[in-house]
Amino acid sequence: MAATEADRDPSALCSEFLDFSAKDTASRWLAAADLQQEVCRHLAIYVPRIFCLGLSGSEREEQREELACQLLLLAPLEWLLLGEEPAAGLALLQENNQPSALCGHVFKVGEPTYSCRECAADPTCVLCMKCFLGSVHKEHRYRMTTSGGGGFCDCGDSEAWKTGPYCQKHTPGDGNQDTDKDPVAHLPTDMVGRAFSVFFIILKYAVDLLTWEHEDLLPAGLQPPEREDTYYCMLFNDEVHTYEQVIYTLQKAVSCSQKEAVSFATTVDRDGRKSVRYGDFQFCEQAKSVIVRNTSRQSKPLRVQVMHSSVVAHQCFALKALSWLGQIIQYSDGLRRILCQVGLQKGPEGENSSLVDRLMLNDSKMWKGARNIYHQLLMNSLLMDLKYKKIFAIQFAKNYRRLQTDFMEDDHERVVSVTSLSVQLFTVPTMARMLMVEENLMTTIIRTFVDHLRHRDPQGRFQFDRYTAQQAFKFGRVQSLIGDLKYVLISPPSKWSDQLRLKFLEGFYAFLELLKCMQGMDPVVRQVGQHIEMEPEWEAAFTLQMKLTNIITMIQEWCSTDERVLIEAYKKCLSALSHCHSSLPDGEQPISLSLAGHSVETFRYQVSQEKVSIHLPVCRLLAGLHVLLSRTEVASRFPEQLPLGELSPPLLIELPLRCLVLCAQVHAGMWRRNGFSLINQIYYYHNVKCRVEMFDKDIIMLQAGASMMDPNHFLMIVLSRFELFHVFSTADIRKRYREANKDLVQQNTLIEEMLHLIIMVVGERYVAGVGQVEPYDEVRREIIHLLSIRPMAHSELAKALPENGNKETGLERVIDSVASFKKPGVTGRGLYELRPEWNRYFNLYFHHYSRADQSKAEEAQRKLRRQSGEDTGKHTCPLVNLLQCDVLLAIEGAVLQWAVEPSGGGWTESMLQRVLHLVGMALLEEQQQLENSSGYEDVTFNYTCKITRPGEAPSTSGSVLALLESLQNAPHLEVHKDMITWILKVTMVSNIKMMRERTSSASSFTDKDKAERKRKAEMARLRREKIMAQMSEMQKHFINENKELFQQSMEELEAPPSAELTCVSQVAVGPRRVGGTERRQLVTCILCQEEQEIRGHSRAMVLAAFVQRSTVLSKNRHCNLPNPEHRDPLFMHPDLCLGIHTASCGHIMHATCWQRYFEAVQLKEQRRQQRLRGHTSYDVENGEFLCPLCECLSNTVIPMLPVENPSLEVWLKTTNQQIAALHSAHRTQSDGELPVRKRSQTELNPFSSSISEMITTFSLSTYKVGLKVNPNEQDPRVPVLSWSSCAYTIQSIERLLMDEEKPLFGSLPCRQDDCLSSLTRFSSACWTAAPLKTVHTHFIRLLSALVPDTQVENTQSILEIDMFHLLVYSVLAYSSIHCLDQSGCSVVDSGHLHLLHLVTVAHLVQILLTSTTEEVCMDQDNSGSEEEELTCQLYSTLRNHLGSVLPEVSSGWQLYRCLKAGVLPFLRAAALFFHYLNSTAPPAELLSKTNTKKSSSLPDTPVCVCVFSWCCHPGVRQTLQGGGAIIRFPRESNRLIELPEDYSVLINQASSFTCPRSGGDKSRAPTLCLVCGCMLCSQSYCCQTEVDGEDVGACTAHTFTCGAGLGLFLSRVRESQVLFVAGKTKGCFYPPPYLDDYGETDQGLKRGNPLHLCAERYRKIERLWRQHGIAEVIGHAQEANQALVAIDWQHL
């Protein structure tokens, strides 16, 4: 029924097309009383007849819909709106329009966007490519990323840019200065009225239908005249089910093919919904029930609705109508404003009744496609009109909570939710502040956020459940609120109004409530006895902390810009902290501590026994505000306004101190039983992502507390919390171990950690507000300490520095002053190295060093200054009194005392090192204060006096100084000797002098130092010289003892060159060729290490080799090869469209050893397959294995054959064989019997059986790879493919040497040299493994191509044969003919020479026939050389034979030049071939063989006959007259495609690339083939094709047509990765050739630095490809990284 309906309808429509007039319809509507009713009636009639007539999918169907929709529905609306012919009317509108300065270009998915790091107000301000190239920012530091789609270009928005808001195109002219003027005024008044009506009718119609909930009914006024009983089963997208589930379900539900199901799934994913069945209600309902049943097992089912076809039709048109509105308003700003008014006009229902409100509030009920289209419309209209953008923003903020709640329930991504528009509204600073004041936006966002985190513990703190996928999904949605808050706060105000202060503080209070819920969350208790059973949840809390870090920093920045706000915030934060303290468990018993004559009251608390939490955000926020008070000097100016009296320092330091003690105890290994969750928490506490608002603030809080307390009291509390008080308060060492409930190592670590903490509290004052420094100094100090570990790349440095809200670290401003940049080579990346003058600022106890960093840095610094003492950065410290307080002196004294009696074991070297560091810091401090003071009465710091005092009870030891003196020469402290000496020097010499004479002490001891150093250096030099002399003596002695050995090796070394020099005019081919040097070849098997000589009748030795098909030299990539079963490979076409390349790693094995090894590999693979199903890096079924020595990918072995220079005995033997063969041949002819027996009689093979077996093995490998067929020894093509591989490999190596301008001989690496010589020798012997008759037949056919032969039919024309292949084939086949001939070696050589002559002449003819000699205007002297005359003579001969097909050429010089260039590659390749075939040593001047050109003088008639026959071949004339592609010589080498210098050009190309299969849809992962430049749609179901019965992705399919199964791609252009693919199961990623200015690649464009092409790296990739090394690289990569194996390469 449905079909007949569809057949009838279009024809009826067609007749109406002809009668329909849009103009008359519009006039009729205008005259009607109720325009809305008329338009709706028209839509009711036509919409169901145009859209949705069955399951359409064809392009033709879509075009019909488009056309009908335009003519019958949209055209009358355009007439109505414009009142004239639409095309003219729109042109007029555009002409009169004064466009706004805003660009407003909406980004497509994957389009490049640019943000200026120097001028953008925040990172969300971006430019499109056109605006960027025309702006000032392209000269600045900019960031380049790819858009996720949806945002728009901010060009022209003055709030988005600090400077340069306009590009050249959008710079406002004089005409449009008055932006406040209403653009509607430019329109004719009657049009304004019509526009209001039309826009209202269409927008209302679209909103009604998109928010329509009934599946079977239509809104009033849209009911069709006759209702049909047709329904659709509509499938909707969700983010829960995978592609595979949907495809499988559809195949079952609507019984469609896999391909159709994939197409359905792709459309559902792209558009949000798709009709999967069409028919009556029952038919569709049945499909729905199957889909729901199949998908509801694990999760909620897929959403499916059965909808009436007319409802679907109207919804389709509603989307078309919205797109149409978007297009119309582009023509005129006046129309845009009218649409904004219509959209935001309140309806009769009051609040939230405008059309835009209705769309927004129903957002989560709509499908993806509808959302995208109306979001696009909102962007084109409301967001482009500044007046209405504000009104829309207010509506958005009013409904914020409801929209976010809908988003939480919805399962679509945020990109397609209306909430994602917040980035367009909240990032405009003026608008954000307006919304904060008018709609209390900050408080709303924070409260909505807190409401969505519902899980709390009894104390009201957040408590997160186990972090399941569902949990993470929900939590991820909630975090988008933090993003919105970040947008609101991203730029602090320069001017505050009272309203803004009020609302900001209200928001701040709400934020404090949020932090109070986090204070103390996830508390931990130390596990004693047994290990924790379940790891507690910790990730969610840290995720929250990371997300809030930027917000906390921004809130502090806002506070710092206004004193009143800062004071209020500080008060509020303090009261919140005291509220948190009051909720701590009470009843902790008070205790009193006394040490070194001081006592303090505190309470008993042990971190190792009570609950303790790492999360203390309230406390840390207070620390941040406290620093701001001193930085902005508010504390000193308005002390009366601050609640400083309420501060209780011991309470302030309590919680941060517990946290730091927890870290120390974890380091000491006391919390091992608490599992990994605690270790991870400690790691993130120190990690750069969190430390700014965690660890750093805890140190600051301790510094704040210490500065307000008596230093002795502070240290006693620290000792108490570290649980070390008893250690230092008892005099008796032995007693102190008895009391400790920890083992000795743990206790020592704790002492070290505590000393380190004291060093940090005193020394880490590089924070603006704590020390007198600028933020610039902070960053610089971080970088100095990072580069002290090792040289680092820019990206490493950027990662190791904290980012601010603008994603900036401040690195660039500082880096060049402290470091020098080293550029990278072809691999690796650029590195920054610290300049030597900054080394002195190094501090070993830098607070951001981890343990590992500290030891690396110490090692690096030791290397740098073996000679120096200790130096510490200078700080301005009000905290320095800690350094001279009694308790610290007592601690120092105790540690030194333990060090004096080393047997105790109660101290460690690093403990002593820390104490010495503290002593050094105190001395420097005193020195500095003395230097800076005017008179010595005001210097309160008198450390030197204190350390000379003997210790008080309980430790009745000597003074610190006395202890140091006794330690100075202790043998067990050699490492610290320099430091101790330095301290004593400073104390004894300089300070006392300074007190007396007020002079600088430096010079007095530096001179001494210099002298000392010089003496040491001199001694070291003498010692070195002595050792060198001894070594040289020993060497001589050894040589004298082993004289004979050395003599032999020297002779061997000297021998070969002399031999070579004698044969200057060596000939490698022909009767006069110089015989191969008689060299015994001894080789070692890499598996059994046995040495063996290569001989014809010994055990076979083989080389591991890799044979692959190749298109590297191809001049015709896309030729369709015939079916492999019928392909005849005997003649290679000159376009070399597909060759077989053999490469080897050069490692040699016994054939038997290799067979055993390969069997073991096969067995292992079988076992592995049973265990796990992934692929390995080699495919055993295809005969692949890894070379046992170098793990190079191989798939066969080449037998190594001896060089043949037969002795008399061997020659007699072979001659006898030949006679026997002749007899048998004659007998065969006379008896007429089958020539099968012939083989058995000539079985006298020159090779042993094992070598013959290996010859067969390699022959079959090339046969199998070359033709892609199963091995078949009987196939006559077997030897041809071996020859082919030999010829192709030589050709490709010759091309490489030519292009790299290397000499032909002597520049090949030995692995290639071995490979070529073995391959050539093998090819010359491979006929022994094939029936002679086969080889003879081949030779007859090969020769017929050169010499006319009436018995051979279907010969190839000379233009269809590659001459080098022909030469190799005929020379190698000729050897088999010679075995029937008795005349011995010289005949073969003459035969070779004649073949070379003949083929060369053929090649010369080939070159002349295809030459294109452009007339060059260079006067050549008329007297041409002999060669030129001969060339002209040959050319005229050819013209005689071919007539007018060849053009006339006057210049012999040009022809000769063309000929010389064309024949050179052939001659070079031939030289290589004969060199390896006859193993002749190459002569010194390599091109002496080119004298074969003299053969073109055509002396003998046979050659003339040949030339005549070549020219008369019908194929020649046909090809020359344009019957096929002509290959010109010399063939140009193939290169990879040219890439643009700037990477963004590529991204731009990719963003406009649409998927070739899914109608105009943008490709998600566009990928560029580097071999042919083709753009592909990778990694998507839409472009999968079938290859050999398996579905593969576009890239894999492309490799089979373009690269014979091997491909190089710039994969996923948007992510800047190079992808190598080989076959279906192998691939790897390779570093791309694009680098940023810091010499680093940026895979995934994460950093966004501009990328430029590095020519060397691209050349390296090209060389890999041309050397056929891609498969090897992939093999090594997959071996090295087993994770790579799991990627489904075939789907890319």
Short mmCIF file of N, CA, C and O in Angstrom, two decimals, residues 838-905:
data_model
loop_
_atom_site.label_atom_id
_atom_site.label_comp_id
_atom_site.label_asym_id
_atom_site.label_seq_id
_atom_site.Cartn_x
_atom_site.Cartn_y
_atom_site.Cartn_z
N TRP A 838 72.96 31.13 37.07
CA TRP A 838 71.82 30.99 38.00
C TRP A 838 71.99 29.81 38.93
O TRP A 838 71.13 29.55 39.77
N ASN A 839 73.10 29.06 38.77
CA ASN A 839 73.27 27.88 39.61
C ASN A 839 73.34 28.21 41.09
O ASN A 839 72.97 27.42 41.93
N ARG A 840 73.83 29.42 41.37
CA ARG A 840 74.03 29.72 42.80
C ARG A 840 72.70 29.91 43.54
O ARG A 840 72.68 29.98 44.75
N TYR A 841 71.60 30.01 42.79
CA TYR A 841 70.31 30.19 43.47
C TYR A 841 69.67 28.85 43.83
O TYR A 841 68.56 28.80 44.31
N PHE A 842 70.41 27.77 43.58
CA PHE A 842 69.85 26.45 43.83
C PHE A 842 69.73 26.19 45.32
O PHE A 842 70.64 26.48 46.09
N ASN A 843 68.59 25.62 45.72
CA ASN A 843 68.39 25.26 47.12
C ASN A 843 67.97 23.81 47.15
O ASN A 843 66.94 23.44 46.60
N LEU A 844 68.79 22.98 47.78
CA LEU A 844 68.52 21.54 47.80
C LEU A 844 67.17 21.24 48.46
O LEU A 844 66.49 20.28 48.10
N TYR A 845 66.77 22.08 49.41
CA TYR A 845 65.53 21.79 50.14
C TYR A 845 64.35 22.57 49.58
O TYR A 845 63.48 23.00 50.31
N PHE A 846 64.36 22.76 48.26
CA PHE A 846 63.25 23.47 47.60
C PHE A 846 61.96 22.72 47.88
O PHE A 846 61.90 21.50 47.74
N HIS A 847 60.92 23.45 48.28
CA HIS A 847 59.75 22.74 48.83
C HIS A 847 58.93 21.97 47.80
O HIS A 847 58.12 21.14 48.17
N HIS A 848 59.14 22.21 46.48
CA HIS A 848 58.35 21.45 45.51
C HIS A 848 59.09 20.23 44.97
O HIS A 848 58.60 19.57 44.07
N TYR A 849 60.25 19.95 45.52
CA TYR A 849 60.97 18.75 45.07
C TYR A 849 60.36 17.51 45.71
O TYR A 849 60.10 17.49 46.92
N SER A 850 60.16 16.48 44.87
CA SER A 850 59.82 15.19 45.46
C SER A 850 61.13 14.55 45.89
O SER A 850 62.20 15.06 45.59
N ARG A 851 61.04 13.39 46.57
CA ARG A 851 62.27 12.72 47.01
C ARG A 851 63.20 12.45 45.82
O ARG A 851 64.39 12.68 45.86
N ALA A 852 62.58 11.91 44.74
CA ALA A 852 63.40 11.54 43.56
C ALA A 852 64.03 12.78 42.95
O ALA A 852 65.22 12.78 42.61
N ASP A 853 63.23 13.86 42.83
CA ASP A 853 63.77 15.10 42.25
C ASP A 853 64.95 15.61 43.06
O ASP A 853 65.96 16.06 42.52
N GLN A 854 64.79 15.50 44.40
CA GLN A 854 65.82 16.06 45.27
C GLN A 854 67.14 15.34 45.05
O GLN A 854 68.19 15.97 44.90
N SER A 855 67.07 14.00 44.97
CA SER A 855 68.35 13.28 44.82
C SER A 855 68.94 13.52 43.43
O SER A 855 70.16 13.64 43.29
N LYS A 856 68.06 13.63 42.38
CA LYS A 856 68.60 13.90 41.03
C LYS A 856 69.27 15.27 41.00
O LYS A 856 70.34 15.45 40.44
N ALA A 857 68.57 16.26 41.61
CA ALA A 857 69.11 17.62 41.58
C ALA A 857 70.42 17.69 42.35
O ALA A 857 71.38 18.34 41.93
N GLU A 858 70.47 16.96 43.48
CA GLU A 858 71.69 17.00 44.29
C GLU A 858 72.86 16.43 43.49
O GLU A 858 73.95 16.99 43.45
N GLU A 859 72.57 15.31 42.79
CA GLU A 859 73.61 14.67 41.98
C GLU A 859 74.10 15.64 40.90
O GLU A 859 75.31 15.83 40.69
N ALA A 860 73.13 16.26 40.21
CA ALA A 860 73.49 17.18 39.11
C ALA A 860 74.32 18.35 39.64
O ALA A 860 75.30 18.78 39.01
N GLN A 861 73.92 18.87 40.81
CA GLN A 861 74.63 20.03 41.35
C GLN A 861 76.02 19.65 41.86
O GLN A 861 76.96 20.40 41.73
N ARG A 862 76.11 18.43 42.43
CA ARG A 862 77.43 17.97 42.90
C ARG A 862 78.41 17.95 41.74
O ARG A 862 79.57 18.35 41.88
N LYS A 863 77.91 17.45 40.59
CA LYS A 863 78.78 17.40 39.41
C LYS A 863 79.25 18.80 39.08
O LYS A 863 80.40 19.04 38.74
N LEU A 864 78.28 19.77 39.14
CA LEU A 864 78.59 21.13 38.72
C LEU A 864 79.58 21.80 39.65
O LEU A 864 80.40 22.59 39.25
N ARG A 865 79.43 21.53 40.95
CA ARG A 865 80.36 22.23 41.84
C ARG A 865 81.00 21.29 42.83
O ARG A 865 80.61 21.24 43.99
N ARG A 866 81.90 20.51 42.32
CA ARG A 866 82.70 19.66 43.21
C ARG A 866 83.44 20.58 44.20
O ARG A 866 83.81 20.17 45.29
N GLN A 867 83.65 21.81 43.76
CA GLN A 867 84.60 22.65 44.50
C GLN A 867 83.94 23.51 45.57
O GLN A 867 84.59 24.06 46.41
N SER A 868 82.58 23.66 45.54
CA SER A 868 82.05 24.78 46.35
C SER A 868 81.47 24.32 47.67
O SER A 868 81.17 23.14 47.86
N GLY A 869 81.29 25.26 48.56
CA GLY A 869 80.64 24.99 49.84
C GLY A 869 79.15 25.07 49.66
O GLY A 869 78.62 24.68 48.64
N GLU A 870 78.45 25.61 50.60
CA GLU A 870 76.98 25.65 50.55
C GLU A 870 76.55 27.10 50.39
O GLU A 870 77.11 27.99 50.98
N ASP A 871 75.54 27.30 49.58
CA ASP A 871 75.03 28.66 49.42
C ASP A 871 73.52 28.57 49.37
O ASP A 871 72.97 27.65 48.78
N THR A 872 72.86 29.47 50.01
CA THR A 872 71.40 29.41 50.03
C THR A 872 70.87 30.73 49.54
O THR A 872 71.48 31.76 49.78
N GLY A 873 69.72 30.68 48.87
CA GLY A 873 69.12 31.93 48.41
C GLY A 873 68.88 32.87 49.58
O GLY A 873 68.63 32.44 50.69
N LYS A 874 68.95 34.15 49.32
CA LYS A 874 68.78 35.11 50.43
C LYS A 874 67.32 35.50 50.49
O LYS A 874 66.68 35.74 49.48
N HIS A 875 66.77 35.56 51.69
CA HIS A 875 65.35 35.89 51.83
C HIS A 875 65.21 36.97 52.88
O HIS A 875 66.03 37.12 53.76
N THR A 876 64.12 37.68 52.80
CA THR A 876 63.84 38.66 53.85
C THR A 876 62.87 37.99 54.80
O THR A 876 61.76 37.67 54.41
N CYS A 877 63.30 37.74 56.02
CA CYS A 877 62.52 36.87 56.88
C CYS A 877 62.19 37.50 58.22
O CYS A 877 63.07 37.68 59.05
N PRO A 878 60.91 37.76 58.44
CA PRO A 878 60.54 38.08 59.82
C PRO A 878 60.47 36.79 60.64
O PRO A 878 60.26 36.83 61.85
N LEU A 879 60.59 35.63 59.97
CA LEU A 879 60.49 34.36 60.68
C LEU A 879 61.83 33.90 61.21
O LEU A 879 61.92 32.84 61.81
N VAL A 880 62.89 34.71 60.95
CA VAL A 880 64.23 34.16 61.19
C VAL A 880 64.48 33.86 62.66
O VAL A 880 65.40 33.14 62.98
N ASN A 881 63.66 34.41 63.54
CA ASN A 881 63.93 34.14 64.95
C ASN A 881 63.82 32.65 65.26
O ASN A 881 64.37 32.19 66.26
N LEU A 882 63.11 31.93 64.39
CA LEU A 882 63.06 30.47 64.57
C LEU A 882 64.47 29.89 64.57
O LEU A 882 64.77 28.94 65.28
N LEU A 883 65.33 30.51 63.73
CA LEU A 883 66.66 29.94 63.54
C LEU A 883 67.53 30.05 64.80
O LEU A 883 68.47 29.30 64.97
N GLN A 884 67.22 31.05 65.66
CA GLN A 884 68.10 31.23 66.81
C GLN A 884 67.40 30.90 68.12
O GLN A 884 67.89 31.22 69.19
N CYS A 885 66.20 30.25 68.01
CA CYS A 885 65.50 30.00 69.27
C CYS A 885 66.10 28.78 69.98
O CYS A 885 66.73 27.92 69.35
N ASP A 886 65.89 28.74 71.26
CA ASP A 886 66.56 27.73 72.10
C ASP A 886 66.19 26.31 71.70
O ASP A 886 67.02 25.41 71.70
N VAL A 887 64.91 26.12 71.39
CA VAL A 887 64.47 24.74 71.10
C VAL A 887 65.20 24.22 69.85
O VAL A 887 65.67 23.08 69.84
N LEU A 888 65.31 25.07 68.85
CA LEU A 888 65.99 24.61 67.63
C LEU A 888 67.46 24.33 67.93
O LEU A 888 68.03 23.34 67.45
N LEU A 889 68.07 25.20 68.75
CA LEU A 889 69.48 24.96 69.11
C LEU A 889 69.61 23.63 69.83
O LEU A 889 70.57 22.87 69.61
N ALA A 890 68.64 23.35 70.68
CA ALA A 890 68.70 22.08 71.43
C ALA A 890 68.60 20.90 70.45
O ALA A 890 69.32 19.91 70.59
N ILE A 891 67.72 21.05 69.46
CA ILE A 891 67.57 19.97 68.47
C ILE A 891 68.87 19.79 67.69
O ILE A 891 69.36 18.68 67.51
N GLU A 892 69.42 20.93 67.23
CA GLU A 892 70.68 20.86 66.47
C GLU A 892 71.77 20.20 67.30
O GLU A 892 72.49 19.32 66.84
N GLY A 893 71.85 20.66 68.55
CA GLY A 893 72.88 20.10 69.46
C GLY A 893 72.72 18.61 69.59
O GLY A 893 73.70 17.85 69.53
N ALA A 894 71.45 18.17 69.77
CA ALA A 894 71.22 16.73 69.97
C ALA A 894 71.69 15.93 68.76
O ALA A 894 72.40 14.93 68.89
N VAL A 895 71.33 16.41 67.56
CA VAL A 895 71.70 15.65 66.34
C VAL A 895 73.22 15.61 66.19
O VAL A 895 73.80 14.56 65.90
N LEU A 896 73.87 16.74 66.43
CA LEU A 896 75.34 16.76 66.30
C LEU A 896 75.97 15.84 67.33
O LEU A 896 76.95 15.15 67.06
N GLN A 897 75.39 15.83 68.52
CA GLN A 897 75.90 14.98 69.61
C GLN A 897 75.83 13.51 69.18
O GLN A 897 76.77 12.75 69.34
N TRP A 898 74.66 13.13 68.53
CA TRP A 898 74.53 11.73 68.08
C TRP A 898 75.56 11.44 66.99
O TRP A 898 76.07 10.34 66.90
N ALA A 899 75.84 12.44 66.19
CA ALA A 899 76.77 12.21 65.08
C ALA A 899 78.19 12.01 65.59
O ALA A 899 79.00 11.33 64.96
N VAL A 900 78.48 12.64 66.76
CA VAL A 900 79.84 12.50 67.32
C VAL A 900 80.07 11.05 67.75
O VAL A 900 81.15 10.52 67.65
N GLU A 901 78.98 10.39 68.23
CA GLU A 901 79.14 8.98 68.66
C GLU A 901 78.43 8.10 67.64
O GLU A 901 77.28 7.70 67.86
N PRO A 902 79.10 7.79 66.56
CA PRO A 902 78.41 7.18 65.42
C PRO A 902 77.91 5.76 65.68
O PRO A 902 77.07 5.27 64.95
N SER A 903 78.41 5.10 66.73
CA SER A 903 78.03 3.70 66.90
C SER A 903 76.54 3.56 67.22
O SER A 903 75.95 2.51 66.99
N GLY A 904 75.94 4.60 67.74
CA GLY A 904 74.55 4.49 68.21
C GLY A 904 73.56 4.13 67.12
O GLY A 904 72.57 3.45 67.36
N GLY A 905 73.78 4.60 65.88
CA GLY A 905 72.83 4.31 64.79
C GLY A 905 71.55 5.12 64.92
O GLY A 905 70.59 4.88 64.21
#
